[in-house]
Coordinates of C-alpha atoms in Angstrom, one line a residue:
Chain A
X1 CA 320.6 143.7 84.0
X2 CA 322.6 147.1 83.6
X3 CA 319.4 148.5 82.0
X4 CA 317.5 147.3 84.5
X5 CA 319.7 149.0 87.2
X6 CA 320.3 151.7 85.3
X7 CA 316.4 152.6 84.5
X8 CA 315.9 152.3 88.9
X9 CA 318.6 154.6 89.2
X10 CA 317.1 157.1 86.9
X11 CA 313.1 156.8 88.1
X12 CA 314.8 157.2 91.8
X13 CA 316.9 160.3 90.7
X14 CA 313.4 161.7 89.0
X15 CA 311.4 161.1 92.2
X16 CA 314.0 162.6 93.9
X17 CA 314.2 165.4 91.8
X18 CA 310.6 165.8 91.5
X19 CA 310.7 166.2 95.2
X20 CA 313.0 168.5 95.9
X21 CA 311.3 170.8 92.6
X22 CA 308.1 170.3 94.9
X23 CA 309.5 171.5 98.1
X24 CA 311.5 174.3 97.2
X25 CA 308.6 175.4 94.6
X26 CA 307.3 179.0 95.2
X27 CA 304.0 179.0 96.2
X28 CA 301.3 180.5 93.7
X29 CA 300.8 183.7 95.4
X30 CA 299.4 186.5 94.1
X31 CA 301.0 189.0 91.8
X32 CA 300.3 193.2 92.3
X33 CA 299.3 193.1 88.6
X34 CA 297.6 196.6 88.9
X35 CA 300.0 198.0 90.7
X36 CA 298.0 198.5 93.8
X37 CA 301.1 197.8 96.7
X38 CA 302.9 200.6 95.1
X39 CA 300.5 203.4 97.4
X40 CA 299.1 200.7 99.6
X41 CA 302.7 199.9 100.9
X42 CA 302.6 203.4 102.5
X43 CA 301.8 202.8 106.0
X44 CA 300.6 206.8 106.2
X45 CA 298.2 206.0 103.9
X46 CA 295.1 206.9 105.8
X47 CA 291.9 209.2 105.1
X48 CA 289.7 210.7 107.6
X49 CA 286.3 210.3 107.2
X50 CA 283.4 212.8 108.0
X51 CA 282.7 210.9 111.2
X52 CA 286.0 212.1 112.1
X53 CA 287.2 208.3 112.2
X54 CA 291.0 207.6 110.8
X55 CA 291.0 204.8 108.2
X56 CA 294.2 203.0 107.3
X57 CA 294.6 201.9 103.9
X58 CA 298.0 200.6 104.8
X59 CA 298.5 197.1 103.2
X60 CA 301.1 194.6 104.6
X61 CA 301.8 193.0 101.1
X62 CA 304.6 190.5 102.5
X63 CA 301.8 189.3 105.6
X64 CA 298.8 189.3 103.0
X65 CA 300.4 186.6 100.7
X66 CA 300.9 184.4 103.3
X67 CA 297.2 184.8 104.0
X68 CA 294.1 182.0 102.7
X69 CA 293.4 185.1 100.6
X70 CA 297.4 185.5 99.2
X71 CA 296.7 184.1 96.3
X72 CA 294.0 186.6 94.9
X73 CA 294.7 189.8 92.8
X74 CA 293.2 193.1 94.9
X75 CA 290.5 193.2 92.1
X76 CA 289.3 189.9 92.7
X77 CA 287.3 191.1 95.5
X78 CA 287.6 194.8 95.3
X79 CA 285.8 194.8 92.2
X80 CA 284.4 197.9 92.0
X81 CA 287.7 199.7 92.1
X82 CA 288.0 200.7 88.2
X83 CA 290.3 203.6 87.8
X84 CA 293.6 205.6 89.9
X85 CA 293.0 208.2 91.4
X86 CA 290.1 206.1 93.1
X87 CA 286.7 207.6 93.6
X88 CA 285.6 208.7 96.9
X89 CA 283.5 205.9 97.8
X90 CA 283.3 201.9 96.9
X91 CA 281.3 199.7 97.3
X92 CA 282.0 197.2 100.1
X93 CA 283.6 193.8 99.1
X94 CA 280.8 191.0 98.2
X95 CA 282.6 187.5 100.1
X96 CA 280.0 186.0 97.0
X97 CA 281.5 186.6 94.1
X98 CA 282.8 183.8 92.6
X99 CA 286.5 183.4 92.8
X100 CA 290.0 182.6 91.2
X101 CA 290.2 178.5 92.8
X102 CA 288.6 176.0 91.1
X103 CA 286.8 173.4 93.6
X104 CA 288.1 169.6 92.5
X105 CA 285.3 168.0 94.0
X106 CA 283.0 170.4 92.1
X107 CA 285.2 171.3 89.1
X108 CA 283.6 174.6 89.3
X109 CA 285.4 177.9 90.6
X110 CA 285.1 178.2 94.3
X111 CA 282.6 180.6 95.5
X112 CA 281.7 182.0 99.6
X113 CA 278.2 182.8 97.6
X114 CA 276.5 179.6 98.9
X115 CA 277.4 180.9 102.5
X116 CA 277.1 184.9 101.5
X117 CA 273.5 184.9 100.3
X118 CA 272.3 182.5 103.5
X119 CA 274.3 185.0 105.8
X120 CA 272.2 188.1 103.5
X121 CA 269.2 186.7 104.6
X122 CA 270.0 186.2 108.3
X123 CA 269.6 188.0 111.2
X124 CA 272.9 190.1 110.6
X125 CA 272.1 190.2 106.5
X126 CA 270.2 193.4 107.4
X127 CA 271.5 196.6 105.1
X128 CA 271.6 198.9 108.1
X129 CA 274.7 201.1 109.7
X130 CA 274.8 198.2 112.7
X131 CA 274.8 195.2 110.8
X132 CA 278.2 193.3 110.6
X133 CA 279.3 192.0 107.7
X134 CA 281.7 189.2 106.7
X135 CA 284.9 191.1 107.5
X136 CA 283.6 192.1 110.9
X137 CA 283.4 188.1 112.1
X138 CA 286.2 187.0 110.3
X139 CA 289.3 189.2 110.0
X140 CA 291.2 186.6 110.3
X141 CA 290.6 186.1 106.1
X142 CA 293.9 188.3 106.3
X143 CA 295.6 185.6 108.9
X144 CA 297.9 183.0 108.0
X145 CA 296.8 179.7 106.3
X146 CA 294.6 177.3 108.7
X147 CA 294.5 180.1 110.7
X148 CA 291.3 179.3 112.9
X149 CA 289.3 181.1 115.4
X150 CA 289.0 179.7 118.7
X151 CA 285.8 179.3 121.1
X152 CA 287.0 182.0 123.2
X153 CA 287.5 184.2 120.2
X154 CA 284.1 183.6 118.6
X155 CA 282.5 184.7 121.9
X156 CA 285.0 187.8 122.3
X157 CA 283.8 188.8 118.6
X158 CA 279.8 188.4 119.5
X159 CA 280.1 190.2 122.2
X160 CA 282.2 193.2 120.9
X161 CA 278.5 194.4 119.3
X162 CA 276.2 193.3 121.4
X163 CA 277.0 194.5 124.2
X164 CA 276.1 197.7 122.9
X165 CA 272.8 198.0 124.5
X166 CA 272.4 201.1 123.2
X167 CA 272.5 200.0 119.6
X168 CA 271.0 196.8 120.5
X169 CA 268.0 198.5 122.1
X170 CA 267.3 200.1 118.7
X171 CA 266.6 196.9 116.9
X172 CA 264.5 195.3 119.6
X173 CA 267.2 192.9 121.2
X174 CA 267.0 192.2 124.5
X175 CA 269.6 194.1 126.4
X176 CA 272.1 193.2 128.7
X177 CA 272.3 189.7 126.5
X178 CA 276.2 190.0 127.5
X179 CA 275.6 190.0 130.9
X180 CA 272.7 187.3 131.0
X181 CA 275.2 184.9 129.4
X182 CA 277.9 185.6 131.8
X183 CA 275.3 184.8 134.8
X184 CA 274.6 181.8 133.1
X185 CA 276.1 177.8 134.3
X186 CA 276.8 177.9 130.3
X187 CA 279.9 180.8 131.2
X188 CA 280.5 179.3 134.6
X189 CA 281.4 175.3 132.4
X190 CA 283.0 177.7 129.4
X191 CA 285.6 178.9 131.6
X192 CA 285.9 176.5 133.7
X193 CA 285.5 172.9 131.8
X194 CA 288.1 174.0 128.9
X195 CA 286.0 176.1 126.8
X196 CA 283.6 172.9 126.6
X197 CA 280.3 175.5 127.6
X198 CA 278.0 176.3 125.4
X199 CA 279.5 180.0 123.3
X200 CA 276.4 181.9 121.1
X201 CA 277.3 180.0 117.8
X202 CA 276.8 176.9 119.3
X203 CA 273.0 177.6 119.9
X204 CA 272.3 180.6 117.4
X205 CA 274.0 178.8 114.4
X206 CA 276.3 181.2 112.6
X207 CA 275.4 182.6 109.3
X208 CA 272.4 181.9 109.3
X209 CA 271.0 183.7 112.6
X210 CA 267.5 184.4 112.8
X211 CA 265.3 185.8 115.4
X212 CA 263.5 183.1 117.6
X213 CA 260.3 183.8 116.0
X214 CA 261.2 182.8 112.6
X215 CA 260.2 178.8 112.0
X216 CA 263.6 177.6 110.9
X217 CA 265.6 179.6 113.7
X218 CA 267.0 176.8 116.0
X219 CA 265.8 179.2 118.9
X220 CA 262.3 178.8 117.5
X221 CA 260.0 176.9 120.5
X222 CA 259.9 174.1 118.1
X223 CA 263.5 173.7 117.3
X224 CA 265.0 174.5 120.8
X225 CA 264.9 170.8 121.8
X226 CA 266.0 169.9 118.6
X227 CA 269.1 172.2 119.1
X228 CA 269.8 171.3 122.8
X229 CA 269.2 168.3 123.2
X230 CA 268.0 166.2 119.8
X231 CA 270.6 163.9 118.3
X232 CA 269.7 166.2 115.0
X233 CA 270.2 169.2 116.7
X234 CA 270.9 171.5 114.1
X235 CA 273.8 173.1 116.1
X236 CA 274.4 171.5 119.7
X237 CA 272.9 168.7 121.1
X238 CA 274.5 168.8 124.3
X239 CA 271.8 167.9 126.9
X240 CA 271.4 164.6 125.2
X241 CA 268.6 162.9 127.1
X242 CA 267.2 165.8 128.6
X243 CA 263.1 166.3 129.7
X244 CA 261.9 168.9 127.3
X245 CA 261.3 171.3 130.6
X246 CA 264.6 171.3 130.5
X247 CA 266.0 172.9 127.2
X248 CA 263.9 175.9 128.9
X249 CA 266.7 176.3 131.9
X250 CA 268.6 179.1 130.1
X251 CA 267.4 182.0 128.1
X252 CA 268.5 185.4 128.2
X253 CA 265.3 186.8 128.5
X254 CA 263.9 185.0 131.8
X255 CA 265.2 187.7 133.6
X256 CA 262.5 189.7 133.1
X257 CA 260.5 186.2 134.1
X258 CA 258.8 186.0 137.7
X259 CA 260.8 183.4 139.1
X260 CA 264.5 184.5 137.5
X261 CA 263.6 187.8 139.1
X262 CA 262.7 186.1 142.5
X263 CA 265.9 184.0 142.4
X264 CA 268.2 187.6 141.9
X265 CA 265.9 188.7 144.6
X266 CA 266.2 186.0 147.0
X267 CA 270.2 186.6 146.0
X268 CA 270.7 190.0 146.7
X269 CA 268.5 189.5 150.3
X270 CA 270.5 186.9 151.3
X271 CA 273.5 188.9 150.2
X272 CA 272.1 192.0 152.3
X273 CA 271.7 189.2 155.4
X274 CA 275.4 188.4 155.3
X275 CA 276.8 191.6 155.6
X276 CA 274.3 192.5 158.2
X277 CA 275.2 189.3 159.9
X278 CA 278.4 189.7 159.7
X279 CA 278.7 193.1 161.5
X280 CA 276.2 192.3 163.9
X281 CA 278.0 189.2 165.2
X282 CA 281.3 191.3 165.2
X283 CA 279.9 193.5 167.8
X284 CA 278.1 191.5 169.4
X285 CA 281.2 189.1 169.8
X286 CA 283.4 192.5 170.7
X287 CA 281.0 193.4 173.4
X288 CA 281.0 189.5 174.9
X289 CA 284.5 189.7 174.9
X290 CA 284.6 193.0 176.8
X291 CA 282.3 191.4 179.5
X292 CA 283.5 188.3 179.6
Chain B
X1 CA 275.0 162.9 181.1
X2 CA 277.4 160.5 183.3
X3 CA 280.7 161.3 185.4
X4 CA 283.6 159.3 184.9
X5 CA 285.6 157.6 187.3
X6 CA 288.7 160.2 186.5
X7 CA 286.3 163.6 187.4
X8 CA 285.6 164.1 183.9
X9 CA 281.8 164.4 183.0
X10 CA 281.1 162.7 179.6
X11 CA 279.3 165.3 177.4
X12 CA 279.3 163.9 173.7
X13 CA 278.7 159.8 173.3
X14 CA 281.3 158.4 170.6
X15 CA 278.3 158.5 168.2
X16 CA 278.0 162.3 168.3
X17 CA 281.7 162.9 168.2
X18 CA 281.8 160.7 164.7
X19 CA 279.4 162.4 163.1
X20 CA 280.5 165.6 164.0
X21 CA 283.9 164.5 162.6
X22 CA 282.6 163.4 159.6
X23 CA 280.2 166.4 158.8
X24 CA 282.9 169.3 159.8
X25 CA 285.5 167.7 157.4
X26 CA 283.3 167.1 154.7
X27 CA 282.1 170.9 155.6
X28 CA 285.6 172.4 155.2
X29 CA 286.3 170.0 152.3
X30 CA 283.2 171.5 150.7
X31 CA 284.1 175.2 151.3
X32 CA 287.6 175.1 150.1
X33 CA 286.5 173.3 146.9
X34 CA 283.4 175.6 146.4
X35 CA 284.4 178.8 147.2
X36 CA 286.9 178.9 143.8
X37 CA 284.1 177.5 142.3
X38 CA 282.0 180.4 143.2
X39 CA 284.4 183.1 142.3
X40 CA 285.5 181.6 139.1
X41 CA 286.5 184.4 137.5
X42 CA 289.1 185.2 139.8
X43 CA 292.5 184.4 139.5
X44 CA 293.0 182.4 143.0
X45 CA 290.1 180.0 141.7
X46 CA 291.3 179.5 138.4
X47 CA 295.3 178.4 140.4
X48 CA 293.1 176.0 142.4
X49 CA 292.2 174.0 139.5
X50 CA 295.5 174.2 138.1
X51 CA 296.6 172.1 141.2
X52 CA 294.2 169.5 140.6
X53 CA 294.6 169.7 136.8
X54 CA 291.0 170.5 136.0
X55 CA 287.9 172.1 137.4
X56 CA 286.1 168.5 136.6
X57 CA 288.1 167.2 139.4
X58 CA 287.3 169.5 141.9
X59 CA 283.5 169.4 141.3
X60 CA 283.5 166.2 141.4
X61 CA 285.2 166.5 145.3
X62 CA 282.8 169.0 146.0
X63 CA 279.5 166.9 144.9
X64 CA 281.5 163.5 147.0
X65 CA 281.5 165.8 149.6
X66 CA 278.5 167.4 149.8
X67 CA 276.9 163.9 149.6
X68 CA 279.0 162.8 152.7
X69 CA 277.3 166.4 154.8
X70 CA 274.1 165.1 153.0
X71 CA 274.7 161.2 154.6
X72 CA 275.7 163.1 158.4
X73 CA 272.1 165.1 158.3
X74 CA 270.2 162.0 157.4
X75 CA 272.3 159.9 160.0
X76 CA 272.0 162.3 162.7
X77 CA 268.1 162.1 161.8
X78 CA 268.2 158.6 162.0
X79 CA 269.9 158.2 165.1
X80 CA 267.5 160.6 167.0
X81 CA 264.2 158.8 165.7
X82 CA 266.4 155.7 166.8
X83 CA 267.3 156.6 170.1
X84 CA 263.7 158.6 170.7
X85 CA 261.8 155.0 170.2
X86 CA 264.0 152.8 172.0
X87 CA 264.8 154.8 174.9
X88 CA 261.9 156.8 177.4
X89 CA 264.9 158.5 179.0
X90 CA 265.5 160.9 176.0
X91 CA 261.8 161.6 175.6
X92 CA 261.6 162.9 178.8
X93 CA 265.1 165.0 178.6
X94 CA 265.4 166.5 175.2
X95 CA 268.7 168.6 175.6
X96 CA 268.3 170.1 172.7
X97 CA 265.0 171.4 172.9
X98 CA 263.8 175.4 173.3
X99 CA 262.7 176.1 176.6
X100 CA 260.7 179.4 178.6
X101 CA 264.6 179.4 179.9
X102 CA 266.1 180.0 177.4
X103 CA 263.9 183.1 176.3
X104 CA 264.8 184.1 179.7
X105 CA 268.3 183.2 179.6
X106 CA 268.8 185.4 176.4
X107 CA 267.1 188.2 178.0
X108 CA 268.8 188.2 180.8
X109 CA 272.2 187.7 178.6
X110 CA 271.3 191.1 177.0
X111 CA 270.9 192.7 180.3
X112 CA 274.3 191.4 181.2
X113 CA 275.8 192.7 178.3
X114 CA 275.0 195.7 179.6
X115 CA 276.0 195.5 183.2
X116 CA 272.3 195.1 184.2
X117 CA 272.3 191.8 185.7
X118 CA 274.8 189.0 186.4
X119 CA 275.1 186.3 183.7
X120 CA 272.7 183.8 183.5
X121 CA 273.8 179.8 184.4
X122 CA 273.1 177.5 182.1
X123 CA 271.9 174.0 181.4
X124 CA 274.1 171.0 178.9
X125 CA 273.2 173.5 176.2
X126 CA 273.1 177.4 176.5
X127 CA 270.7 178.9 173.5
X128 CA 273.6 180.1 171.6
X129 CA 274.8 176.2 171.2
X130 CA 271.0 175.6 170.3
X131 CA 270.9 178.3 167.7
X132 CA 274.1 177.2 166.6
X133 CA 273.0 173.8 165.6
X134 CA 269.5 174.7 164.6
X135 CA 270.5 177.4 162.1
X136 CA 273.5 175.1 161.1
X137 CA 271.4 172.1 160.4
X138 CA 268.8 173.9 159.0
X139 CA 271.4 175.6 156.5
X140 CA 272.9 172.8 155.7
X141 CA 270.1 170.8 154.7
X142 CA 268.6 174.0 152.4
X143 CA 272.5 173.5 151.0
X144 CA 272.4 170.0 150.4
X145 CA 268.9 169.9 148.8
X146 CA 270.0 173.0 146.4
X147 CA 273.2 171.2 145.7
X148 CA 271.8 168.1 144.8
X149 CA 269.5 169.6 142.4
X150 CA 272.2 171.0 140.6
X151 CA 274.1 167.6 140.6
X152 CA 270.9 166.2 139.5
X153 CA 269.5 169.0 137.2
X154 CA 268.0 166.8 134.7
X155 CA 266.1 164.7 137.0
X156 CA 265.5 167.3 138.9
X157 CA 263.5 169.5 136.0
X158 CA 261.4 166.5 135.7
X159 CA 260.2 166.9 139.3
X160 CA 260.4 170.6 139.9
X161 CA 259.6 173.7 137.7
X162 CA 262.8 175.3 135.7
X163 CA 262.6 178.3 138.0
X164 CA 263.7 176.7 141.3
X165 CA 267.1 175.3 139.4
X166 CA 268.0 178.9 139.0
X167 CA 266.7 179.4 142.4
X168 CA 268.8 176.7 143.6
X169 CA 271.6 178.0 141.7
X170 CA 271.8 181.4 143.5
X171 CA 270.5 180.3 147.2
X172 CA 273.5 177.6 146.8
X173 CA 275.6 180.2 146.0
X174 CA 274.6 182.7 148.8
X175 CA 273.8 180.5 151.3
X176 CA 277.2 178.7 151.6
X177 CA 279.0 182.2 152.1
X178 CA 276.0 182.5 154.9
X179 CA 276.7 179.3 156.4
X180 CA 280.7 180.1 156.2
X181 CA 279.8 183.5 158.0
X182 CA 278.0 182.2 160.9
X183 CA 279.8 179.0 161.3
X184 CA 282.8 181.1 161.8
X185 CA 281.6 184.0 163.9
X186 CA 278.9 182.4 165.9
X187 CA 279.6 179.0 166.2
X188 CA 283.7 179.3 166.3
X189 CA 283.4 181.8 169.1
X190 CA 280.7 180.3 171.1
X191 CA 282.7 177.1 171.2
X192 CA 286.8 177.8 170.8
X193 CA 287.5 181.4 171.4
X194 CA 284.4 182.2 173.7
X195 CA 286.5 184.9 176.4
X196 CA 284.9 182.7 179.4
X197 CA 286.9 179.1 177.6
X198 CA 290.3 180.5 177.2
X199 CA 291.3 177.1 175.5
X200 CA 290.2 175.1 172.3
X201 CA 287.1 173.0 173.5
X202 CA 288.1 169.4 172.7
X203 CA 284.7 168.2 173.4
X204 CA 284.7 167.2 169.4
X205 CA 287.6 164.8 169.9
X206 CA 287.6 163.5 173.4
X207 CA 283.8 163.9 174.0
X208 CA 284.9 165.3 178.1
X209 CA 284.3 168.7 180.5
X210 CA 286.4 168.9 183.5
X211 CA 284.9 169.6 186.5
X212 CA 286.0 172.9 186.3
X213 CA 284.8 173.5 182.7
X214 CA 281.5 172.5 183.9
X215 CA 280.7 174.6 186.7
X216 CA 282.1 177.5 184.5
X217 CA 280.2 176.8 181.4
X218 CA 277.5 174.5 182.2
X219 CA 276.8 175.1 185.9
X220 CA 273.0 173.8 186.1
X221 CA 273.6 170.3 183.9
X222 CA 277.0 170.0 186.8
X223 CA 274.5 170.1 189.2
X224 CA 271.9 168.2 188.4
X225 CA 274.7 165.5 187.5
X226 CA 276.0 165.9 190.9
X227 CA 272.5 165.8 192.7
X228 CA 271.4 162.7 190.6
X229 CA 274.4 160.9 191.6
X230 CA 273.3 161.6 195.1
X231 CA 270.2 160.5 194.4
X232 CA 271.1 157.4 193.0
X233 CA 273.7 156.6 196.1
X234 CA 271.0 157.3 198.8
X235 CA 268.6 155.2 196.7
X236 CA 271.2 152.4 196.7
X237 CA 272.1 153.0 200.3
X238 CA 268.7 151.9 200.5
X239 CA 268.3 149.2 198.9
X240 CA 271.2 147.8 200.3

């Protein structure tokens, strides 16, 4: 009987124990093995490049182990840096290498490759000057843990680049894309429904963009029902139950179309009308009461 | 058109006045809900839905309304094919109807304007109160057509081409601040602060002119009211 209590009273202190070990743990955060916080703390760290742009090389050591990436060594993913004084240039950071976590539903170390090479051969995969890369979408791999974008943010992000027109003009993109998609009912319900409107990623997917003429893009004229309106919609599927005419409501090139152009038209006249109106009838109502 | 047995000459039946009612306060219910619908993006629009928790809500006042201004058009057309088959009397008098006079009358109007002649008299309805409710009705039914395409859009896409939705879409838009500028510049002052009224015409509520308010704003319906009656005395005189 004492045994008995004696051996509840001990698993009870272990659990209790056990628990308190658990919570007060130190998380596994990374350690500056190679030393690499001992310049990067310097908040002057900065070079000018030949563009004339200021880079900081500033590192927030205390806010980057907090981060979904805090538990990674520099060299994990700066892997090309190899000796100190560094060289003048690196190589950017691949998101695909494979890295320190093992995945315990694959037992295999985790990896953004899967991800990486469908996001190399999209859209924004291109290797030109323009073309974002990982970090430029998600900066956020620096934010806290669980850290997530929201809707609002995603479209702020898109938008930041294209609307460029300039640049965008130079790869064949329809300018004035920005503008097209603020004109369009699926702003108006974003802003107003509680961010329930379609944003770009909902329609154009998001690593794996692809120009509409490419067969798997779910802008492709064979995919678009799918993506608007099919209960497989690859991103979407708002207009469930829609006529196919009428996943064709909203593109941001029909403003070049005949009867987009005739509805700005037939906007712009009435527009015209109204002021007219308006100054006509306030003289003419001046001059009645004068008489009158 | 009939005089009462107080003086007052009965301009509007109770059926006009109702529907009147109904369409100018589903009107103005429509225009405060739509306008911060229209400038969204504004920050007096976005407080509006804040009072009614969410934009849902609002639209959802706006389309109840809108299909209340749509109910008041196809009434009012009721009524008149109604009252056109059952009654000769309104075949032969058509108040509302455009007439050589009133050409004249708005010439001469102009000419007044500028002290050319001496304003013209007119009839139960002067051509400013017909152009007033021809270029209200006709607005109104362009904005209740529009508007229920977009309440509809689906169905709508199946019956018309993609291209009129965004038409829609824009004339909606553009049209109700057209309808808001004319109701309220043309139709306000030709009816409530019109110089010659001096007073809120409460022909809306109480569906009555004084004598006085007809001779001065209606002089020719006065007296051919006043000259039928005779009419219809001596013609009983007679019969008597």
């Amino acid at each position: 009987m004492i045994n008995n209590i004696f051996s509840k009273h001990a698993v009870l202190a272990a659990i209790l124990v056990a628990g308190l070990l658990c919570a007060f743990a130190a998380p596994s955060y990374s350690k500056d093995v190679d030393d690499c916080i001992l310049c990067h703390r310097h908040e002057g760290l900065r070079v000018t490049g030949a563009d004339g742009n200021v880079r900081s090389f500033y590192v927030d050591y205390e806010h980057y182990k907090g981060s979904i990436h805090g538990s990674a060594n520099c060299r994990r993913c700066h892997t090309s840096v190899t000796e100190v004084p560094h060289k003048k240039r690196y190589k950017k950071v691949n998101c695909g290498v494979v890295c320190h976590l093992k995945s315990i539903a694959l037992k295999r170390s985790f990896s953004h490759s899967k991800i990486y090479d469908t996001f190399m051969t999209s859209s924004h995969g291109a290797t030109n000057e323009d073309a974002p890369g990982c970090l430029n979408c998600h900066p956020q791999n620096l934010d806290k843990r669980g850290a997530k974008k929201s809707r609002l943010e995603i479209l702020v992000e898109c938008s930041k680049c294209h609307i460029d027109d300039k640049t965008m003009s130079k790869y064949d993109i329809f300018p004035g894309i920005v503008q097209s998609y603020e004109n369009s009912l699926h702003s108006k319900v974003f802003f107003l429904e509680n961010s329930s409107g379609a944003i770009c990623t909902d329609c154009h997917s998001t690593h794996n963009i692809l120009t509409k003429d490419e067969k798997t893009s779910p802008m492709n004229e064979r995919n678009l029902y799918k993506t608007c309106a099919g209960k497989e919609a690859a991103v979407a599927g708002c207009h469930m139950a829609t006529n196919p005419d009428f996943v064709y409501s909203f593109n941001h090139e029909r403003v070049k179309e005949a009867g987009v152009a005739t509805a700005f038209k037939v906007e712009s006249t009435i527009n015209f009308v109204i002021i007219a109106l308006f100054y006509f009838l306030s003289i003419v109502n001046i001059i009645r009461i004068i008489r009158e | 058109m009939q005089k009462s047995e107080e003086g007052l000459f009965v301009y509007w039946s109770v059926n006009q006045r109702l529907t009147h009612i109904v369409l100018f306060s589903a009107v103005i219910i429509s225009v405060i809900t739509g306008i911060p619908m229209k400038y969204y993006r504004l920050d007096f629009g976005m407080r509006f839905f804040q009072l009614f928790d969410s934009y849902i809500a609002v639209r959802m006042i706006h389309n109840a309304a809108g299909f209340l201004i749509l109910t008041a058009l196809l009434y009012h057309i009721g009524s008149i094919i109604y009252v056109w088959m059952r009654t000769e009397q309104f075949r032969k008098v058509i108040y509302m109807k455009f007439t050589k006079n009133d050409i004249k009358d708005f010439a001469n109007y102009i000419l007044f304007l500028f002290f050319l002649k001496k304003k013209p008299k007119f009839g139960k309805y002067s051509f400013f109160e017909k152009l007033d409710y021809y270029i209200s009705f006709i607005l109104l039914a362009l904005l209740a057509i529009t508007g229920l395409i977009q309440a509809f859009p689906i169905i709508a896409t199946a019956l018309i081409s993609i291209s009129w939705l965004l038409i829609s879409v824009k004339l909606h838009s553009s049209l109700s601040v057209l309808f808001i500028v004319y109701v309220l510049f043309s139709h306000m002052f030709n009816t409530h602060y019109h110089p010659g009224r001096l007073y809120l015409n409460t022909v809306w509520l109480f569906g009555t002119l004084s004598e006085d308010e007809m001779k001065k704003m209606h002089y020719l319906e006065y007296m051919r009211v006043l000259k039928r009656d005779v009419d219809l005395r001596e013609e009983y005189k007679k019969k008597a």
